[in-house]
Coordinates of C-alpha atoms and ligand atoms in Angstrom, one line a residue:
Chain A
M1 CA 0.0 0.0 0.0
P2 CA 1.4 3.3 -0.9
M3 CA 1.9 5.4 2.2
L4 CA 2.1 9.1 2.2
L5 CA 4.8 10.6 4.2
R6 CA 3.4 14.0 3.8
S7 CA 1.7 15.5 6.9
S8 CA 0.1 18.9 7.2
R9 CA 1.1 19.1 10.8
A10 CA 4.1 21.2 11.6
R11 CA 6.8 19.1 13.4
P12 CA 10.4 19.9 14.1
A13 CA 12.4 19.2 11.0
F14 CA 14.7 16.8 12.6
T15 CA 12.2 14.3 14.0
R16 CA 10.2 14.4 10.8
S17 CA 13.1 13.7 8.6
M18 CA 14.4 10.9 10.8
E19 CA 11.0 9.4 10.7
A20 CA 10.9 9.7 7.0
L21 CA 14.2 8.1 6.7
E22 CA 13.2 5.1 8.8
M23 CA 10.0 4.6 7.1
A24 CA 11.7 4.7 3.8
E25 CA 14.3 2.3 4.8
H26 CA 11.7 -0.3 5.9
K27 CA 9.3 0.4 3.1
P28 CA 11.2 1.4 0.1
D29 CA 7.9 1.5 -1.9
S30 CA 6.3 3.9 0.4
V31 CA 7.4 6.9 -1.7
V32 CA 4.9 6.4 -4.4
P33 CA 3.4 9.6 -5.4
R34 CA -0.4 9.9 -4.9
Q35 CA -1.0 13.0 -6.8
R36 CA -0.8 13.4 -10.6
F37 CA 1.5 16.2 -12.0
R38 CA 1.7 18.4 -15.0
A39 CA 5.2 19.6 -14.3
I40 CA 8.2 19.2 -12.0
V41 CA 10.6 21.9 -10.9
I42 CA 13.9 21.2 -9.2
G43 CA 16.4 23.6 -7.5
A44 CA 20.0 22.8 -6.5
S45 CA 23.1 24.6 -5.6
A46 CA 26.2 23.4 -3.9
G47 CA 26.2 19.7 -4.3
A48 CA 24.0 19.8 -7.3
V49 CA 26.0 17.6 -9.6
E50 CA 26.0 14.8 -7.1
A51 CA 22.2 15.3 -6.3
L52 CA 21.0 15.6 -9.9
G53 CA 23.4 12.6 -10.9
A54 CA 21.4 10.4 -8.5
I55 CA 18.0 11.6 -9.8
L56 CA 17.9 12.4 -13.5
P57 CA 19.3 9.0 -14.7
K58 CA 16.2 7.4 -13.1
L59 CA 13.7 9.1 -15.3
P60 CA 12.5 7.0 -18.1
A61 CA 12.9 8.0 -21.8
Q62 CA 9.2 8.5 -22.3
F63 CA 8.8 10.4 -19.0
P64 CA 5.4 12.0 -19.4
I65 CA 6.1 15.1 -17.3
P66 CA 8.3 18.1 -18.2
V67 CA 11.0 19.0 -15.7
M68 CA 12.6 22.4 -15.2
V69 CA 15.8 22.7 -13.3
V70 CA 17.7 25.7 -11.8
V71 CA 21.2 25.0 -10.6
H72 CA 23.3 27.9 -9.4
I73 CA 26.3 28.2 -11.6
P74 CA 28.7 31.2 -12.1
A75 CA 27.6 33.6 -14.8
E76 CA 30.6 33.2 -17.0
S77 CA 30.7 29.4 -16.7
R78 CA 30.9 27.5 -19.9
F79 CA 30.3 24.2 -18.1
S80 CA 27.1 22.5 -19.6
L81 CA 24.9 20.4 -17.3
V82 CA 23.4 19.0 -20.5
D83 CA 26.8 17.7 -21.6
L84 CA 27.5 16.4 -18.2
F85 CA 24.4 14.4 -17.7
Q86 CA 23.1 13.4 -21.1
K87 CA 25.2 10.3 -21.5
R88 CA 23.9 8.9 -18.3
C89 CA 20.2 9.9 -18.9
Q90 CA 17.5 8.4 -21.0
V91 CA 15.3 11.4 -20.8
K92 CA 16.1 14.4 -23.2
L93 CA 18.1 17.3 -21.7
L94 CA 18.0 20.8 -23.0
E95 CA 19.3 24.2 -22.0
A96 CA 16.1 26.3 -21.9
A97 CA 15.5 28.7 -24.7
D98 CA 13.4 31.7 -24.6
K99 CA 9.8 31.1 -25.8
E100 CA 10.4 27.4 -26.0
P101 CA 7.1 25.3 -25.7
I102 CA 7.3 23.1 -22.6
Q103 CA 7.3 19.4 -23.7
A104 CA 6.9 16.1 -21.8
G105 CA 9.9 13.8 -21.6
T106 CA 12.3 16.8 -21.5
V107 CA 14.4 18.3 -18.8
Y108 CA 15.1 22.0 -19.2
F109 CA 18.1 23.7 -17.4
A110 CA 18.2 27.4 -16.8
P111 CA 21.1 28.9 -18.7
P112 CA 23.8 30.6 -16.7
D113 CA 23.1 34.3 -15.9
Y114 CA 19.4 34.1 -16.9
H115 CA 16.3 33.6 -14.7
L116 CA 14.1 30.7 -16.1
L117 CA 10.3 31.5 -15.9
V118 CA 7.2 29.6 -16.8
E119 CA 4.5 31.4 -18.7
K120 CA 0.8 30.5 -18.2
D121 CA 0.4 29.3 -21.8
F122 CA 3.1 26.6 -21.1
H123 CA 6.2 28.0 -22.7
L124 CA 9.4 29.1 -21.1
S125 CA 10.8 32.5 -20.9
L126 CA 14.2 33.9 -19.8
S127 CA 15.0 37.1 -18.0
S128 CA 18.2 39.0 -17.2
E129 CA 16.6 41.0 -14.4
E130 CA 18.3 41.6 -11.1
Q131 CA 19.7 38.7 -9.1
V132 CA 17.4 37.3 -6.5
M133 CA 19.1 36.2 -3.2
F134 CA 22.4 36.7 -5.0
S135 CA 21.5 34.3 -7.8
R136 CA 20.7 34.4 -11.4
P137 CA 19.2 32.0 -12.2
S138 CA 17.0 32.0 -9.1
I139 CA 15.1 29.0 -7.9
D140 CA 12.5 31.2 -6.3
V141 CA 11.8 32.8 -9.6
L142 CA 11.3 29.5 -11.4
F143 CA 9.2 27.9 -8.7
E144 CA 6.9 31.0 -8.2
T145 CA 6.1 31.4 -11.9
A146 CA 5.8 27.7 -12.4
S147 CA 3.4 27.5 -9.4
D148 CA 1.3 30.3 -10.9
A149 CA 1.1 28.4 -14.2
F150 CA 0.6 24.9 -12.9
G151 CA -1.1 25.3 -9.6
T152 CA -2.0 22.0 -7.9
G153 CA -0.3 20.1 -10.8
L154 CA 3.3 21.1 -9.7
C155 CA 5.9 19.1 -7.8
G156 CA 8.7 21.2 -6.4
V157 CA 12.0 19.6 -5.4
I158 CA 14.7 21.3 -3.3
L159 CA 18.0 19.6 -3.3
S160 CA 21.5 20.3 -1.7
G161 CA 22.6 23.9 -1.4
A162 CA 24.4 26.3 0.9
N163 CA 21.9 29.2 0.7
S164 CA 18.2 29.7 1.1
D165 CA 17.1 30.3 -2.5
G166 CA 14.0 28.2 -3.3
A167 CA 12.3 28.3 0.1
K168 CA 9.9 31.0 -0.8
G169 CA 9.2 29.3 -4.1
L170 CA 8.5 26.0 -2.5
Q171 CA 6.2 27.7 -0.1
A172 CA 4.3 29.2 -3.0
I173 CA 4.0 25.8 -4.6
V174 CA 2.5 24.4 -1.3
Q175 CA 0.2 27.3 -0.9
N176 CA -1.1 26.8 -4.5
G177 CA -1.8 23.1 -3.7
G178 CA 1.2 21.6 -5.3
V179 CA 3.5 19.0 -3.7
A180 CA 6.9 19.9 -2.0
V181 CA 9.8 17.4 -1.8
V182 CA 13.0 18.1 0.1
Q183 CA 16.2 16.3 0.2
L184 CA 16.8 15.0 3.7
P185 CA 19.1 17.7 5.0
E186 CA 21.4 15.3 6.8
S187 CA 22.0 13.4 3.5
A188 CA 22.8 16.6 1.5
R189 CA 26.2 17.8 0.8
S190 CA 25.1 21.3 1.9
S191 CA 22.1 21.1 4.3
A192 CA 21.3 24.8 4.3
M193 CA 19.0 24.9 1.4
P194 CA 16.8 21.9 2.3
E195 CA 16.7 23.2 5.9
A196 CA 15.6 26.6 4.7
A197 CA 12.9 25.0 2.6
L198 CA 11.6 22.9 5.5
L199 CA 11.5 25.8 7.8
V200 CA 8.8 27.3 5.6
C201 CA 7.3 24.0 4.2
P202 CA 7.1 21.8 7.2
S203 CA 4.7 19.7 5.4
A204 CA 7.2 18.8 2.6
L205 CA 8.0 15.2 1.8
V206 CA 11.5 14.6 3.1
L207 CA 13.5 11.9 1.2
Q208 CA 16.9 10.8 0.3
L209 CA 18.3 11.2 -3.1
E210 CA 17.6 7.6 -4.2
Q211 CA 14.1 7.9 -3.1
I212 CA 13.6 11.2 -4.8
G213 CA 14.6 9.5 -8.1
T214 CA 12.2 6.7 -7.5
F215 CA 9.4 9.0 -6.5
L216 CA 9.7 11.3 -9.5
A217 CA 10.2 8.4 -12.0
Q218 CA 6.9 7.0 -10.8
C219 CA 5.1 10.3 -11.2
Q220 CA 2.1 10.2 -13.5
V221 CA 0.8 13.0 -15.7
G222 CA -2.3 14.8 -14.8
E223 CA -4.7 16.2 -17.4
Q224 CA -4.3 19.8 -18.4
A225 CA -6.6 22.1 -16.6
Chain B
M1 CA -8.6 32.2 -6.7
Q2 CA -6.4 35.1 -5.7
S3 CA -4.0 34.5 -8.6
K4 CA -6.9 34.8 -11.1
T5 CA -8.0 38.0 -9.5
D6 CA -4.5 39.4 -9.7
D7 CA -4.2 38.5 -13.4
I8 CA -7.5 40.4 -14.1
E9 CA -6.2 43.4 -12.1
I10 CA -2.9 43.3 -13.9
R11 CA -4.7 43.3 -17.3
L12 CA -6.8 46.3 -16.2
L13 CA -3.7 48.1 -14.9
L14 CA -1.8 47.6 -18.1
D15 CA -4.9 48.9 -20.1
A16 CA -4.9 51.9 -17.8
L17 CA -1.2 52.6 -18.5
F18 CA -1.8 52.4 -22.2
H19 CA -5.0 54.6 -22.3
R20 CA -3.6 57.3 -19.8
Y21 CA 0.1 57.3 -20.8
H22 CA 0.5 55.3 -24.1
Y23 CA 2.9 52.9 -22.5
D24 CA 1.9 49.5 -23.9
F25 CA 3.0 46.6 -21.8
R26 CA 0.1 44.4 -22.9
G27 CA 2.2 42.1 -25.1
Y28 CA 5.0 41.6 -22.7
A29 CA 5.9 38.1 -21.3
M30 CA 3.7 38.0 -18.3
A31 CA 5.6 35.8 -15.8
S32 CA 8.5 38.3 -15.4
L33 CA 6.3 41.4 -15.7
K34 CA 4.0 40.0 -13.0
R35 CA 7.0 39.5 -10.6
R36 CA 8.0 43.2 -11.2
L37 CA 4.5 44.5 -10.7
V38 CA 4.3 42.6 -7.4
Q39 CA 7.5 44.5 -6.4
A40 CA 5.9 47.8 -7.5
R41 CA 2.8 47.1 -5.5
E42 CA 4.9 46.4 -2.5
H43 CA 7.0 49.6 -3.1
F44 CA 3.9 51.8 -3.3
Q45 CA 2.4 49.9 -0.4
C46 CA -0.7 49.0 -2.2
E47 CA -3.0 46.2 -1.2
S48 CA -3.9 45.3 -4.7
F49 CA -3.1 46.0 -8.4
S50 CA -6.4 47.9 -8.6
Q51 CA -5.0 50.3 -5.9
L52 CA -1.9 50.6 -7.8
Q53 CA -3.9 51.5 -10.9
D54 CA -5.7 54.1 -9.1
R55 CA -2.5 55.7 -7.9
V56 CA -0.8 55.7 -11.3
L57 CA -3.9 57.0 -13.1
H58 CA -4.4 60.0 -10.8
D59 CA -0.8 60.8 -10.0
P60 CA 1.6 61.3 -13.0
T61 CA 4.5 61.6 -10.7
V62 CA 4.1 57.8 -9.9
L63 CA 4.7 56.9 -13.6
P64 CA 8.5 57.2 -13.8
K65 CA 8.9 54.9 -10.7
M66 CA 6.4 52.5 -12.3
L67 CA 8.5 52.5 -15.4
S68 CA 11.6 51.6 -13.4
Y69 CA 9.8 48.5 -12.3
L70 CA 8.2 47.6 -15.6
T71 CA 11.4 47.9 -17.6
V72 CA 14.5 45.8 -16.7
Q73 CA 17.6 48.0 -16.6
V74 CA 20.3 45.4 -16.0
S75 CA 23.2 45.9 -18.4
E76 CA 27.0 46.2 -18.6
M77 CA 29.6 47.4 -21.1
F78 CA 30.9 44.8 -23.5
R79 CA 28.5 42.3 -21.9
D80 CA 29.2 38.9 -23.4
P81 CA 32.6 39.9 -24.7
S82 CA 32.5 37.2 -27.4
Y83 CA 29.6 39.1 -29.1
F84 CA 31.7 42.2 -29.5
A85 CA 34.7 40.1 -30.5
A86 CA 32.6 38.6 -33.3
I87 CA 31.4 42.1 -34.4
R88 CA 35.0 43.3 -34.5
E89 CA 36.3 40.3 -36.4
H90 CA 33.5 39.4 -38.7
V91 CA 31.1 42.3 -39.1
V92 CA 33.5 45.2 -39.2
P93 CA 35.2 44.0 -42.4
H94 CA 31.8 44.2 -44.1
L95 CA 31.0 47.5 -42.6
R96 CA 34.3 48.9 -43.9
T97 CA 33.0 48.7 -47.5
Y98 CA 30.3 51.4 -46.8
P99 CA 31.1 55.1 -47.0
S100 CA 28.7 55.9 -44.3
L101 CA 27.1 53.9 -41.6
K102 CA 24.1 53.9 -39.2
V103 CA 24.0 51.9 -36.1
W104 CA 21.0 51.4 -33.9
V105 CA 20.9 50.0 -30.4
A106 CA 17.3 49.4 -29.6
G107 CA 16.4 49.2 -25.9
C108 CA 19.7 50.9 -25.0
S109 CA 19.0 51.2 -21.3
A110 CA 21.6 53.5 -19.8
G111 CA 23.9 53.3 -22.7
E112 CA 26.3 50.6 -21.9
E113 CA 25.8 48.7 -25.1
L114 CA 25.8 51.8 -27.2
Y115 CA 29.1 53.1 -25.7
S116 CA 30.7 49.7 -26.2
L117 CA 29.9 49.9 -29.9
I118 CA 31.1 53.4 -30.2
I119 CA 34.4 52.6 -28.5
L120 CA 34.7 49.5 -30.8
F121 CA 34.1 51.6 -33.9
R122 CA 36.7 54.1 -32.8
E123 CA 39.2 51.5 -32.3
E124 CA 38.5 50.1 -35.7
G125 CA 38.5 53.5 -37.3
L126 CA 34.8 53.6 -38.3
E127 CA 33.5 56.0 -35.9
E128 CA 34.0 59.0 -38.1
R129 CA 31.6 57.7 -40.7
T130 CA 28.9 56.5 -38.4
I131 CA 25.9 57.8 -36.8
F132 CA 24.8 55.9 -33.6
Y133 CA 21.2 55.8 -32.5
G134 CA 20.3 54.8 -28.9
T135 CA 16.6 54.4 -28.2
D136 CA 14.6 53.2 -25.2
I137 CA 11.1 53.7 -23.8
N138 CA 12.3 54.6 -20.4
P139 CA 13.3 58.3 -20.4
E140 CA 15.4 58.1 -17.3
A141 CA 17.5 55.3 -19.1
Y142 CA 18.3 57.2 -22.3
R143 CA 18.9 60.4 -20.3
K144 CA 21.5 58.5 -18.3
A145 CA 22.9 57.2 -21.5
E146 CA 23.2 60.7 -22.8
A147 CA 25.1 61.7 -19.7
G148 CA 27.4 58.7 -19.8
V149 CA 28.2 58.6 -16.2
Y150 CA 28.5 55.2 -14.4
S151 CA 29.4 54.3 -10.9
L152 CA 33.1 53.6 -10.5
D153 CA 32.5 50.2 -8.9
R154 CA 31.2 48.9 -12.3
I155 CA 34.4 49.9 -14.1
A156 CA 36.4 46.9 -13.2
L157 CA 33.9 44.6 -14.8
F158 CA 33.6 46.9 -17.9
T159 CA 37.4 47.0 -18.2
K160 CA 37.7 43.2 -18.0
N161 CA 34.9 42.7 -20.7
H162 CA 36.5 45.2 -22.9
Q163 CA 39.9 43.4 -22.8
L164 CA 38.1 40.0 -23.3
S165 CA 36.3 41.5 -26.4
G166 CA 39.6 42.2 -28.1
G167 CA 39.7 45.9 -27.1
K168 CA 42.7 47.6 -28.7
S169 CA 43.1 50.4 -26.1
S170 CA 42.7 50.7 -22.4
L171 CA 39.1 51.5 -21.3
S172 CA 40.6 54.3 -19.0
D173 CA 41.5 56.2 -22.1
Y174 CA 37.7 57.0 -22.5
Y175 CA 36.7 58.2 -19.1
T176 CA 37.7 60.4 -16.2
A177 CA 37.1 59.3 -12.7
A178 CA 35.5 61.8 -10.3
Y179 CA 33.6 61.6 -7.0
G180 CA 33.1 57.8 -7.3
A181 CA 31.8 58.0 -10.9
A182 CA 33.4 57.4 -14.2
V183 CA 32.4 60.2 -16.7
F184 CA 32.9 59.0 -20.3
D185 CA 34.4 61.4 -22.8
K186 CA 32.0 63.8 -24.5
S187 CA 33.6 63.1 -27.8
L188 CA 32.2 59.5 -27.7
R189 CA 28.7 60.9 -28.0
A190 CA 29.4 63.5 -30.6
R191 CA 27.9 61.2 -33.3
A192 CA 25.3 59.7 -31.0
V193 CA 21.6 60.5 -31.0
F194 CA 19.4 59.3 -28.0
S195 CA 15.7 59.3 -28.2
D196 CA 12.3 57.7 -27.2
H197 CA 11.3 54.9 -29.5
S198 CA 9.1 52.0 -28.6
L199 CA 9.5 48.6 -30.5
V200 CA 5.8 48.1 -29.6
S201 CA 4.2 51.0 -31.3
D202 CA 6.7 53.2 -33.2
A203 CA 7.9 52.8 -36.9
V204 CA 11.1 52.6 -38.8
F205 CA 13.1 55.9 -38.6
A206 CA 16.2 55.3 -40.6
E207 CA 18.1 52.8 -42.7
M208 CA 20.5 50.9 -40.6
H209 CA 23.7 48.8 -41.3
L210 CA 23.9 47.2 -37.8
I211 CA 21.1 46.8 -35.2
S212 CA 21.9 45.6 -31.8
C213 CA 18.9 44.7 -29.6
R214 CA 20.0 42.5 -26.8
N215 CA 17.9 41.2 -23.9
V216 CA 14.9 43.2 -24.9
L217 CA 13.1 40.6 -26.9
I218 CA 13.0 38.2 -24.1
Y219 CA 10.6 40.5 -22.3
F220 CA 8.1 40.3 -25.1
E221 CA 5.5 37.6 -26.0
R222 CA 5.8 36.0 -29.5
A223 CA 3.5 38.5 -31.3
L224 CA 5.4 41.4 -30.0
Q225 CA 8.8 39.8 -30.8
D226 CA 7.5 39.3 -34.3
R227 CA 6.6 43.0 -34.6
A228 CA 10.0 44.1 -33.3
V229 CA 12.0 41.7 -35.5
G230 CA 9.8 42.9 -38.5
L231 CA 10.8 46.4 -37.7
F232 CA 14.5 45.4 -37.7
K233 CA 14.0 43.7 -41.0
D234 CA 12.4 46.8 -42.5
S235 CA 15.0 49.1 -41.3
L236 CA 18.1 47.1 -42.2
V237 CA 19.9 47.7 -45.5
R238 CA 20.3 44.6 -47.6
R239 CA 22.9 42.4 -46.0
G240 CA 22.7 44.5 -42.8
F241 CA 23.3 42.9 -39.5
L242 CA 21.3 42.2 -36.5
G243 CA 22.6 41.1 -33.1
I244 CA 20.5 39.8 -30.3
G245 CA 21.1 38.5 -26.7
S246 CA 23.2 35.5 -26.1
K247 CA 20.2 33.4 -25.1
E248 CA 17.8 34.8 -27.8
S249 CA 17.1 33.4 -31.1
L250 CA 15.1 34.1 -34.2
R251 CA 14.1 30.4 -34.3
F252 CA 10.5 31.2 -33.2
S253 CA 10.2 34.3 -35.1
A254 CA 7.8 34.9 -38.0
H255 CA 10.6 36.6 -39.9
A256 CA 13.3 34.0 -39.4
N257 CA 13.4 33.5 -43.2
A258 CA 14.4 37.1 -43.9
F259 CA 17.7 36.5 -42.1
A260 CA 20.7 34.2 -42.4
E261 CA 22.6 33.1 -39.3
F262 CA 25.8 34.9 -39.5
S263 CA 27.5 33.8 -36.2
R264 CA 25.5 31.3 -34.4
E265 CA 27.5 31.5 -31.3
A266 CA 27.4 35.3 -31.2
R267 CA 23.7 35.5 -32.2
L268 CA 24.5 37.6 -35.1
Y269 CA 22.2 37.6 -38.1
Q270 CA 22.5 39.0 -41.6
K271 CA 19.5 40.2 -43.6
H272 CA 19.2 38.3 -46.9
G273 CA 20.2 40.3 -49.9
G274 CA 17.7 39.1 -52.5
P275 CA 14.8 41.2 -54.0
G276 CA 11.7 41.1 -51.9
N277 CA 13.8 41.5 -48.7
G278 CA 14.8 45.1 -49.4
Ligands
SAM301 C1 17.7 44.5 -19.9 S1 17.7 46.0 -20.8 C2 18.9 45.6 -22.1 C3 20.1 46.5 -22.0 C4 21.2 46.2 -23.1 N1 20.6 46.1 -24.4 C5 21.9 44.9 -22.7 O1 21.7 43.8 -23.3 O2 22.7 44.9 -21.8 C6 16.2 46.1 -21.6 C7 15.8 47.5 -22.1 O3 14.8 47.5 -23.0 C8 14.0 48.6 -22.9 N2 12.6 48.3 -23.5 C9 11.6 47.7 -22.8 N3 10.5 47.7 -23.6 C10 10.8 48.4 -24.8 C11 10.2 48.8 -26.0 N4 8.9 48.5 -26.2 N5 11.0 49.5 -26.9 C12 12.2 49.8 -26.7 N6 12.9 49.5 -25.5 C13 12.2 48.8 -24.6 C14 14.0 48.7 -21.3 O4 13.6 50.0 -21.0 C15 15.4 48.5 -21.0 O5 16.2 49.6 -21.0

């Protein structure tokens, strides 16, 4: 029986995460998503490569849900996450382009030095406006605009990172009826970002990397509203 | 749902801005515009976008501040140095063949991009035969451009970019430092014209050899992007050049066929030369 780890009651992050960890250890199948989704957004910073490397390869080639990812990388970086991960992934990876229609089976990365935003008619847009929380791209910007576009059909995932970007965005997702997933802080290379997210989203599902991958891979698509 | 109500109110606010002040943001990409309107609403301590609409309709002094939220002003000199390096290496040789030149920076913000091109043209010996147009819808922005004064703490970045772009001189040759500011030499704007021009509503005003419009189209929805690119197409000479932002493309544009990719990496396009495109 799928068991939902999500609870709307606020409990101290530590107890809840330990509990989530134990439950997950004993019932590896207990992380089956209940809700259907129209999109997934992921935010990661320090420790992103390791975290995404554990998750993205688990997504099947015909994954029915589009995924948008913001990773904090320096503006002048030539380093390409698409190149880094594509060999290991079945799902298609792209650097997001302005006005690109959002398609299933595709993971879109925010380009360095641009915010990635979701428009309500389901295409992507870029913006070079001011940094948010010292970051461009900003996780908050992606999460808030995606939440506005997808509402209850959105799943937001906060992974390892040494700042607090994404917390506000994840909160917006929860407020709009979407689902929040946070990497178990103790298991993250940098626990600050998951902790900041849990502080404002105590109801988030707290999982280890392996489980997040399994959870996402099992997500099913919900119909367009 | 609050979000739906917000969207309705934003539409009404944008209508109001258009009817009262002829600023037309109705075709702008909404996700980013909405974020900035939320910031404006907070700045003016309004409870709703309707309240903000009331303020801006009845108090014209609110408009300039509203414009500063509605238009994104982030820019830097020689931003994406490889763009300017590509112009220097590959576009300049073409431009040399013309006896006189016109360059248009559309959405010039506070002038960083325009000054970059003027300096580049001076270094390449083309400045004397060129007229430079810098246009924007934000009067505060093009007035700053006209003044050519930048905060000194931005100069290190500008200098680094200039060097990386293949600059042939030292950026410090072009400005004097005073009171925490870098004042760029008057002679740089001797051949520059700054004015109000909107890519949403205004027409072609001259025949251009090079148009640079970077990080402006991303703020437009498709229809408006098409209008702007159509305007560029109509104002370029045959085989004229169009440069856009490093993450922009004409791929989704209705006018993509009017242009050839000149440098994919640098996002430089060249207008086709054949008849029917002139
Ligand atoms: C992000 S800045 C780009 C600055 C510079 N081109 C660069 O890439 O660094 C965008 C500029 O476009 C201007 N803009 C916005 N809408 C416009 C319109 N309809 N017509 C002309 N300029 C516009 C804004 O006022 C702002 O100065």
